[in-house]
PDB file as gemmi writes it, atoms N, CA and C in Angstrom:
CRYST1    1.000    1.000    1.000  90.00  90.00  90.00 P 1                      
ATOM      1  N   UNK A   1      79.202  78.597 131.359  1.00  0.00           N  
ATOM      2  CA  UNK A   1      80.154  79.865 131.679  1.00  0.00           C  
ATOM      3  C   UNK A   1      79.411  80.243 133.368  1.00  0.00           C  
ATOM      4  N   UNK A   2      78.395  80.599 133.570  1.00  0.00           N  
ATOM      5  CA  UNK A   2      77.892  81.101 134.660  1.00  0.00           C  
ATOM      6  C   UNK A   2      78.459  80.212 135.586  1.00  0.00           C  
ATOM      7  N   UNK A   3      77.717  78.926 135.357  1.00  0.00           N  
ATOM      8  CA  UNK A   3      77.720  77.469 136.233  1.00  0.00           C  
ATOM      9  C   UNK A   3      79.783  77.539 136.834  1.00  0.00           C  
ATOM     10  N   UNK A   4      80.710  77.831 136.112  1.00  0.00           N  
ATOM     11  CA  UNK A   4      81.781  78.138 136.480  1.00  0.00           C  
ATOM     12  C   UNK A   4      82.416  78.925 137.723  1.00  0.00           C  
ATOM     13  N   UNK A   5      81.691  80.135 136.871  1.00  0.00           N  
ATOM     14  CA  UNK A   5      81.624  81.385 137.858  1.00  0.00           C  
ATOM     15  C   UNK A   5      80.972  81.287 139.280  1.00  0.00           C  
ATOM     16  N   UNK A   6      79.988  80.973 139.550  1.00  0.00           N  
ATOM     17  CA  UNK A   6      78.460  80.119 140.317  1.00  0.00           C  
ATOM     18  C   UNK A   6      79.656  79.241 141.448  1.00  0.00           C  
ATOM     19  N   UNK A   7      80.319  78.592 140.772  1.00  0.00           N  
ATOM     20  CA  UNK A   7      81.540  77.394 141.596  1.00  0.00           C  
ATOM     21  C   UNK A   7      81.930  78.022 141.923  1.00  0.00           C  
ATOM     22  N   UNK A   8      83.008  79.084 141.295  1.00  0.00           N  
ATOM     23  CA  UNK A   8      84.687  79.095 141.845  1.00  0.00           C  
ATOM     24  C   UNK A   8      84.262  79.996 142.522  1.00  0.00           C  
ATOM     25  N   UNK A   9      82.807  80.940 143.274  1.00  0.00           N  
ATOM     26  CA  UNK A   9      82.652  81.995 144.074  1.00  0.00           C  
ATOM     27  C   UNK A   9      82.644  80.836 145.643  1.00  0.00           C  
ATOM     28  N   UNK A  10      82.448  79.783 145.015  1.00  0.00           N  
ATOM     29  CA  UNK A  10      82.257  78.953 146.178  1.00  0.00           C  
ATOM     30  C   UNK A  10      83.339  78.620 146.620  1.00  0.00           C  
ATOM     31  N   UNK A  11      84.310  78.482 146.128  1.00  0.00           N  
ATOM     32  CA  UNK A  11      86.544  77.901 146.065  1.00  0.00           C  
ATOM     33  C   UNK A  11      86.654  78.834 146.704  1.00  0.00           C  
ATOM     34  N   UNK A  12      86.306  80.102 146.246  1.00  0.00           N  
ATOM     35  CA  UNK A  12      87.275  81.603 147.172  1.00  0.00           C  
ATOM     36  C   UNK A  12      88.003  82.358 145.923  1.00  0.00           C  
ATOM     37  N   UNK A  13      88.065  83.355 146.395  1.00  0.00           N  
ATOM     38  CA  UNK A  13      88.752  83.532 145.525  1.00  0.00           C  
ATOM     39  C   UNK A  13      89.955  83.159 144.690  1.00  0.00           C  
ATOM     40  N   UNK A  14      91.553  83.247 145.627  1.00  0.00           N  
ATOM     41  CA  UNK A  14      92.553  83.314 145.339  1.00  0.00           C  
ATOM     42  C   UNK A  14      93.111  81.839 145.003  1.00  0.00           C  
ATOM     43  N   UNK A  15      92.111  81.263 144.464  1.00  0.00           N  
ATOM     44  CA  UNK A  15      92.672  79.263 143.633  1.00  0.00           C  
ATOM     45  C   UNK A  15      92.611  78.895 142.612  1.00  0.00           C  
ATOM     46  N   UNK A  16      93.634  78.226 142.343  1.00  0.00           N  
ATOM     47  CA  UNK A  16      93.814  77.810 140.657  1.00  0.00           C  
ATOM     48  C   UNK A  16      92.402  77.959 139.760  1.00  0.00           C  
ATOM     49  N   UNK A  17      91.185  77.270 140.520  1.00  0.00           N  
ATOM     50  CA  UNK A  17      90.479  76.638 140.093  1.00  0.00           C  
ATOM     51  C   UNK A  17      89.192  78.520 139.654  1.00  0.00           C  
ATOM     52  N   UNK A  18      89.577  78.915 140.748  1.00  0.00           N  
ATOM     53  CA  UNK A  18      89.089  80.496 140.558  1.00  0.00           C  
ATOM     54  C   UNK A  18      89.806  81.346 139.328  1.00  0.00           C  
ATOM     55  N   UNK A  19      91.067  81.702 139.299  1.00  0.00           N  
ATOM     56  CA  UNK A  19      91.691  82.420 138.421  1.00  0.00           C  
ATOM     57  C   UNK A  19      91.122  81.588 137.375  1.00  0.00           C  
ATOM     58  N   UNK A  20      91.559  79.655 137.347  1.00  0.00           N  
ATOM     59  CA  UNK A  20      91.627  79.570 135.385  1.00  0.00           C  
ATOM     60  C   UNK A  20      89.898  80.215 134.941  1.00  0.00           C  
ATOM     61  N   UNK A  21      88.665  79.949 135.841  1.00  0.00           N  
ATOM     62  CA  UNK A  21      87.851  80.392 135.228  1.00  0.00           C  
ATOM     63  C   UNK A  21      87.469  81.969 135.173  1.00  0.00           C  
ATOM     64  N   UNK A  22      87.767  82.816 135.291  1.00  0.00           N  
ATOM     65  CA  UNK A  22      88.603  84.561 135.379  1.00  0.00           C  
ATOM     66  C   UNK A  22      88.630  84.166 133.844  1.00  0.00           C  
ATOM     67  N   UNK A  23      89.816  83.248 133.633  1.00  0.00           N  
ATOM     68  CA  UNK A  23      90.756  83.936 132.756  1.00  0.00           C  
ATOM     69  C   UNK A  23      90.075  83.095 130.675  1.00  0.00           C  
ATOM     70  N   UNK A  24      88.328  81.901 131.178  1.00  0.00           N  
ATOM     71  CA  UNK A  24      88.720  81.125 130.544  1.00  0.00           C  
ATOM     72  C   UNK A  24      87.073  81.928 130.061  1.00  0.00           C  
ATOM     73  N   UNK A  25      86.928  83.026 131.057  1.00  0.00           N  
ATOM     74  CA  UNK A  25      85.353  83.853 130.891  1.00  0.00           C  
ATOM     75  C   UNK A  25      85.981  85.770 129.578  1.00  0.00           C  
ATOM     76  N   UNK A  26      86.935  85.886 130.257  1.00  0.00           N  
ATOM     77  CA  UNK A  26      87.911  86.757 129.361  1.00  0.00           C  
ATOM     78  C   UNK A  26      88.199  86.408 127.743  1.00  0.00           C  
ATOM     79  N   UNK A  27      88.866  85.198 127.519  1.00  0.00           N  
ATOM     80  CA  UNK A  27      89.315  84.774 126.494  1.00  0.00           C  
ATOM     81  C   UNK A  27      87.295  84.703 125.889  1.00  0.00           C  
ATOM     82  N   UNK A  28      86.696  83.891 126.662  1.00  0.00           N  
ATOM     83  CA  UNK A  28      85.437  83.921 125.824  1.00  0.00           C  
ATOM     84  C   UNK A  28      84.299  85.391 125.700  1.00  0.00           C  
ATOM     85  N   UNK A  29      85.093  86.276 126.294  1.00  0.00           N  
ATOM     86  CA  UNK A  29      84.326  87.288 126.135  1.00  0.00           C  
ATOM     87  C   UNK A  29      85.542  88.036 125.162  1.00  0.00           C  
ATOM     88  N   UNK A  30      86.205  88.245 124.854  1.00  0.00           N  
ATOM     89  CA  UNK A  30      87.727  88.824 123.662  1.00  0.00           C  
ATOM     90  C   UNK A  30      86.392  88.412 122.667  1.00  0.00           C  
ATOM     91  N   UNK A  31      87.000  87.586 122.224  1.00  0.00           N  
ATOM     92  CA  UNK A  31      86.525  86.374 120.999  1.00  0.00           C  
ATOM     93  C   UNK A  31      85.311  86.138 120.419  1.00  0.00           C  
ATOM     94  N   UNK A  32      83.933  86.877 121.988  1.00  0.00           N  
ATOM     95  CA  UNK A  32      82.561  87.146 121.553  1.00  0.00           C  
ATOM     96  C   UNK A  32      82.589  88.648 120.581  1.00  0.00           C  
ATOM     97  N   UNK A  33      83.584  89.086 121.320  1.00  0.00           N  
ATOM     98  CA  UNK A  33      83.255  90.590 121.074  1.00  0.00           C  
ATOM     99  C   UNK A  33      83.646  90.270 119.226  1.00  0.00           C  
ATOM    100  N   UNK A  34      85.128  89.596 119.335  1.00  0.00           N  
ATOM    101  CA  UNK A  34      85.979  89.797 117.844  1.00  0.00           C  
ATOM    102  C   UNK A  34      84.523  89.581 117.000  1.00  0.00           C  
ATOM    103  N   UNK A  35      83.779  88.701 117.339  1.00  0.00           N  
ATOM    104  CA  UNK A  35      82.540  88.247 116.044  1.00  0.00           C  
ATOM    105  C   UNK A  35      81.706  88.588 116.023  1.00  0.00           C  
ATOM    106  N   UNK A  36      80.812  89.926 116.610  1.00  0.00           N  
ATOM    107  CA  UNK A  36      79.945  90.731 116.895  1.00  0.00           C  
ATOM    108  C   UNK A  36      80.359  91.990 116.189  1.00  0.00           C  
ATOM    109  N   UNK A  37      81.987  92.032 116.210  1.00  0.00           N  
ATOM    110  CA  UNK A  37      82.767  92.995 115.539  1.00  0.00           C  
ATOM    111  C   UNK A  37      82.401  92.355 113.893  1.00  0.00           C  
ATOM    112  N   UNK A  38      82.722  91.514 113.836  1.00  0.00           N  
ATOM    113  CA  UNK A  38      82.910  90.957 112.311  1.00  0.00           C  
ATOM    114  C   UNK A  38      82.120  91.205 111.454  1.00  0.00           C  
ATOM    115  N   UNK A  39      80.283  90.372 112.696  1.00  0.00           N  
ATOM    116  CA  UNK A  39      79.361  90.266 112.036  1.00  0.00           C  
ATOM    117  C   UNK A  39      78.969  91.160 111.886  1.00  0.00           C  
ATOM    118  N   UNK A  40      79.338  92.542 112.289  1.00  0.00           N  
ATOM    119  CA  UNK A  40      78.792  94.232 112.513  1.00  0.00           C  
ATOM    120  C   UNK A  40      79.124  94.237 110.892  1.00  0.00           C  
ATOM    121  N   UNK A  41      80.609  94.362 110.708  1.00  0.00           N  
ATOM    122  CA  UNK A  41      80.958  94.552 109.470  1.00  0.00           C  
ATOM    123  C   UNK A  41      80.184  94.316 108.507  1.00  0.00           C  
ATOM    124  N   UNK A  42      80.551  92.772 108.528  1.00  0.00           N  
ATOM    125  CA  UNK A  42      79.870  92.128 107.859  1.00  0.00           C  
ATOM    126  C   UNK A  42      78.361  92.133 106.752  1.00  0.00           C  
ATOM    127  N   UNK A  43      77.213  92.621 107.863  1.00  0.00           N  
ATOM    128  CA  UNK A  43      75.708  92.725 108.339  1.00  0.00           C  
ATOM    129  C   UNK A  43      76.059  94.337 107.306  1.00  0.00           C  
ATOM    130  N   UNK A  44      77.462  95.633 107.361  1.00  0.00           N  
ATOM    131  CA  UNK A  44      77.179  96.402 107.487  1.00  0.00           C  
ATOM    132  C   UNK A  44      76.800  96.709 105.185  1.00  0.00           C  
ATOM    133  N   UNK A  45      77.900  95.532 105.193  1.00  0.00           N  
ATOM    134  CA  UNK A  45      78.734  95.693 103.621  1.00  0.00           C  
ATOM    135  C   UNK A  45      77.065  94.464 103.417  1.00  0.00           C  
ATOM    136  N   UNK A  46      76.576  93.605 103.383  1.00  0.00           N  
ATOM    137  CA  UNK A  46      75.831  93.161 102.515  1.00  0.00           C  
ATOM    138  C   UNK A  46      74.414  94.468 102.233  1.00  0.00           C  
ATOM    139  N   UNK A  47      74.181  94.660 103.163  1.00  0.00           N  
ATOM    140  CA  UNK A  47      72.941  95.431 103.687  1.00  0.00           C  
ATOM    141  C   UNK A  47      73.305  96.908 102.874  1.00  0.00           C  
ATOM    142  N   UNK A  48      74.554  96.875 102.426  1.00  0.00           N  
ATOM    143  CA  UNK A  48      74.399  98.406 101.473  1.00  0.00           C  
ATOM    144  C   UNK A  48      74.799  97.978 100.406  1.00  0.00           C  
ATOM    145  N   UNK A  49      75.103  96.877  99.655  1.00  0.00           N  
ATOM    146  CA  UNK A  49      75.232  96.309  98.135  1.00  0.00           C  
ATOM    147  C   UNK A  49      74.136  95.937  98.309  1.00  0.00           C  
ATOM    148  N   UNK A  50      72.880  96.094  98.972  1.00  0.00           N  
ATOM    149  CA  UNK A  50      71.171  95.525  98.149  1.00  0.00           C  
ATOM    150  C   UNK A  50      70.677  96.518  98.701  1.00  0.00           C  
ATOM    151  N   UNK A  51      70.789  97.754  98.825  1.00  0.00           N  
ATOM    152  CA  UNK A  51      70.126  98.889  97.866  1.00  0.00           C  
ATOM    153  C   UNK A  51      71.086  99.632  97.239  1.00  0.00           C  
TER     154      UNK A  51                                                      
END                                                                             
């Protein structure tokens, strides 16, 4: 993802490639946050049940 962002910066800010990179990065970031939230909730239940 970092390589795509660097490449996008070389191509310019208003072209389709740059926009596609920003969109993919935003989507990946949202998914990452969702997974982390689910893991935190699961971890809390798991730790609570072990005590």
